[in-house]
Coordinates of C-alpha atoms in Angstrom, one line a residue:
M1 CA 91.0 88.1 -69.2
S2 CA 89.6 87.4 -65.8
L3 CA 86.2 88.6 -64.6
K4 CA 86.4 90.8 -61.5
Y5 CA 83.6 92.4 -59.6
V6 CA 82.6 93.6 -56.1
K7 CA 79.5 92.5 -54.2
R8 CA 78.1 92.3 -50.7
A9 CA 79.3 89.2 -48.8
T10 CA 77.1 86.3 -47.9
H11 CA 77.4 84.0 -44.9
E12 CA 78.3 81.2 -47.3
Q13 CA 81.4 83.1 -48.2
L14 CA 82.5 83.4 -44.5
P15 CA 85.0 80.5 -44.6
A16 CA 86.8 82.2 -47.6
I17 CA 86.7 85.6 -45.9
M18 CA 88.1 84.2 -42.7
A19 CA 90.9 82.5 -44.6
I20 CA 91.8 85.8 -46.1
I21 CA 91.7 87.6 -42.8
D22 CA 93.8 84.9 -41.2
N23 CA 96.4 85.3 -43.9
A24 CA 96.4 89.0 -43.4
K25 CA 96.9 88.5 -39.6
A26 CA 99.9 86.3 -40.4
M27 CA 101.4 88.9 -42.7
L28 CA 101.0 91.6 -40.1
K29 CA 102.6 89.4 -37.5
A30 CA 105.5 88.7 -39.9
D31 CA 105.9 92.5 -40.2
G32 CA 106.2 92.8 -36.5
S33 CA 102.9 94.7 -36.2
P34 CA 100.6 94.2 -33.2
Q35 CA 97.6 95.0 -35.4
W36 CA 95.1 92.1 -35.6
Q37 CA 97.2 90.0 -33.3
D38 CA 94.7 89.7 -30.4
G39 CA 92.0 87.7 -32.2
Y40 CA 90.4 90.7 -33.8
P41 CA 88.8 90.6 -36.3
D42 CA 87.2 87.3 -35.4
E43 CA 84.4 85.3 -37.0
A44 CA 81.7 86.9 -34.9
T45 CA 82.8 90.4 -36.1
L46 CA 82.6 89.3 -39.7
R47 CA 79.3 87.6 -39.2
R48 CA 77.9 90.9 -37.8
D49 CA 79.4 92.8 -40.8
I50 CA 77.7 90.4 -43.2
A51 CA 74.4 90.5 -41.4
A52 CA 74.5 94.3 -41.4
Q53 CA 75.4 94.2 -45.2
N54 CA 78.6 96.1 -44.5
C55 CA 81.0 93.3 -45.6
W56 CA 82.0 93.2 -49.3
V57 CA 83.9 90.7 -51.3
L58 CA 86.0 91.1 -54.4
I59 CA 85.3 88.2 -56.8
V60 CA 87.9 87.1 -59.4
D61 CA 86.9 84.3 -61.7
G62 CA 84.3 83.1 -59.3
Q63 CA 86.6 83.0 -56.2
V64 CA 86.6 85.3 -53.2
A65 CA 89.8 87.3 -53.7
G66 CA 89.4 90.0 -51.1
T67 CA 87.2 91.3 -48.3
A68 CA 86.5 94.7 -46.8
T69 CA 83.9 96.2 -44.4
T70 CA 82.4 99.6 -45.1
I71 CA 80.5 101.7 -42.6
V72 CA 78.6 105.0 -43.2
A73 CA 78.2 106.3 -39.7
D74 CA 79.9 108.6 -37.2
D75 CA 82.8 106.6 -35.8
A76 CA 83.5 107.5 -32.1
N77 CA 87.1 106.5 -32.7
Y78 CA 87.5 109.4 -35.1
H79 CA 86.2 112.1 -32.7
D80 CA 89.6 112.8 -31.2
I81 CA 92.4 113.2 -33.7
T82 CA 95.9 114.2 -32.7
G83 CA 98.6 115.8 -34.8
G84 CA 96.2 117.1 -37.3
H85 CA 92.5 117.4 -38.2
W86 CA 89.8 116.1 -40.5
E87 CA 89.3 118.4 -43.5
N88 CA 85.6 117.6 -43.7
T89 CA 83.7 117.4 -40.4
V90 CA 80.3 118.2 -41.8
D91 CA 79.3 115.7 -44.4
P92 CA 78.7 112.0 -43.8
Y93 CA 81.6 109.7 -44.5
M94 CA 82.3 106.1 -45.4
T95 CA 85.0 104.3 -43.5
I96 CA 86.7 101.2 -44.9
H97 CA 87.8 98.6 -42.4
R98 CA 89.2 95.1 -42.5
I99 CA 90.3 95.2 -46.1
A100 CA 92.5 92.3 -47.2
I101 CA 93.4 90.4 -50.4
G102 CA 93.9 86.6 -50.4
P103 CA 97.4 85.2 -50.9
D104 CA 96.4 83.5 -54.2
F105 CA 95.7 87.0 -55.6
A106 CA 98.7 88.9 -54.2
G107 CA 100.8 91.1 -56.6
Q108 CA 97.9 91.7 -59.0
H109 CA 97.1 95.3 -57.7
L110 CA 93.6 94.1 -56.8
S111 CA 93.5 96.2 -53.6
S112 CA 93.4 99.3 -55.8
L113 CA 90.6 97.9 -57.9
F114 CA 88.7 96.8 -54.8
L115 CA 89.1 100.2 -53.1
S116 CA 88.1 102.0 -56.3
N117 CA 84.9 99.9 -56.6
L118 CA 84.0 100.5 -52.9
V119 CA 84.5 104.3 -53.2
S120 CA 82.5 104.3 -56.5
Q121 CA 79.6 102.4 -54.8
Y122 CA 79.2 105.0 -52.1
Y123 CA 80.0 108.0 -54.4
Q124 CA 76.9 106.9 -56.4
Q125 CA 74.9 107.1 -53.2
G126 CA 76.1 110.7 -52.6
I127 CA 79.0 110.1 -50.2
R128 CA 81.9 112.3 -50.9
N129 CA 84.0 111.9 -47.8
F130 CA 86.0 108.7 -47.2
R131 CA 88.2 107.6 -44.3
I132 CA 90.7 104.8 -43.5
D133 CA 92.9 104.2 -40.5
T134 CA 95.8 101.8 -40.1
H135 CA 98.6 100.9 -37.7
A136 CA 101.9 102.8 -38.3
M137 CA 103.6 99.4 -39.1
N138 CA 101.1 98.5 -41.8
Q139 CA 103.1 99.9 -44.8
R140 CA 100.8 98.1 -47.3
M141 CA 97.7 99.9 -46.2
Q142 CA 99.5 103.2 -46.0
G143 CA 100.8 102.8 -49.5
L144 CA 97.3 101.9 -50.8
A145 CA 95.7 104.8 -49.1
T146 CA 98.2 107.4 -50.3
S147 CA 98.4 106.0 -53.9
F148 CA 94.6 106.3 -54.0
G149 CA 94.7 110.0 -53.0
Y150 CA 93.9 109.7 -49.3
Q151 CA 95.6 112.4 -47.2
H152 CA 97.2 111.7 -43.9
R153 CA 95.3 113.7 -41.3
G154 CA 96.7 112.7 -37.9
K155 CA 96.4 109.9 -35.4
V156 CA 93.3 108.3 -33.8
Y157 CA 93.0 105.6 -31.2
V158 CA 90.8 102.6 -31.8
D159 CA 89.1 100.6 -29.2
E160 CA 90.6 97.2 -30.2
P161 CA 91.9 95.4 -27.2
A162 CA 95.7 95.9 -26.8
E163 CA 98.3 95.5 -24.0
N164 CA 99.9 98.7 -24.9
H165 CA 97.8 101.9 -25.5
E166 CA 100.0 102.9 -28.4
D167 CA 99.2 99.6 -30.1
N168 CA 95.7 101.2 -30.5
A169 CA 97.1 104.2 -32.3
R170 CA 96.2 104.4 -36.0
L171 CA 97.3 106.8 -38.8
A172 CA 94.1 108.4 -40.0
Y173 CA 93.5 109.2 -43.7
E174 CA 90.8 111.1 -45.5
L175 CA 89.7 111.4 -49.1
N176 CA 87.3 114.1 -50.3
L177 CA 85.8 114.0 -53.7

């Protein structure tokens, strides 16, 4: 049985994190999605995530198997939601961004384990409201969110650079515990 755990990322793990992100970019491109196709997230973004202690890694048998960024703060991209509404607009919420599993660990359902561990970390700190957004073409993330109990709430627009405004549209999901 393999040892799996989640911990905050370090700068020493950045090459492994970037390799996972680059693979995720390639998968999204193969799917025809414009998400993450303009250079974002780049190394500088992940360096900032690590420095702010917002970047997490999933470790499997001593190897970085996945990465994600969590933020507990009001996200300006979530202020305007179309086609629905947030259920909880009062309590603080944790948002998961930039989640990806490395290709050597695909098919092992590790994204569910990773997501569960991240939610549990913040639940222990008193957070009960969780949000995720993803591009309409990112079927993997949509499947992960709904399988975990997240509810689709509408559409938000993120401030990632994009040639087409609709490329910045994201399906917004919320989980209240």
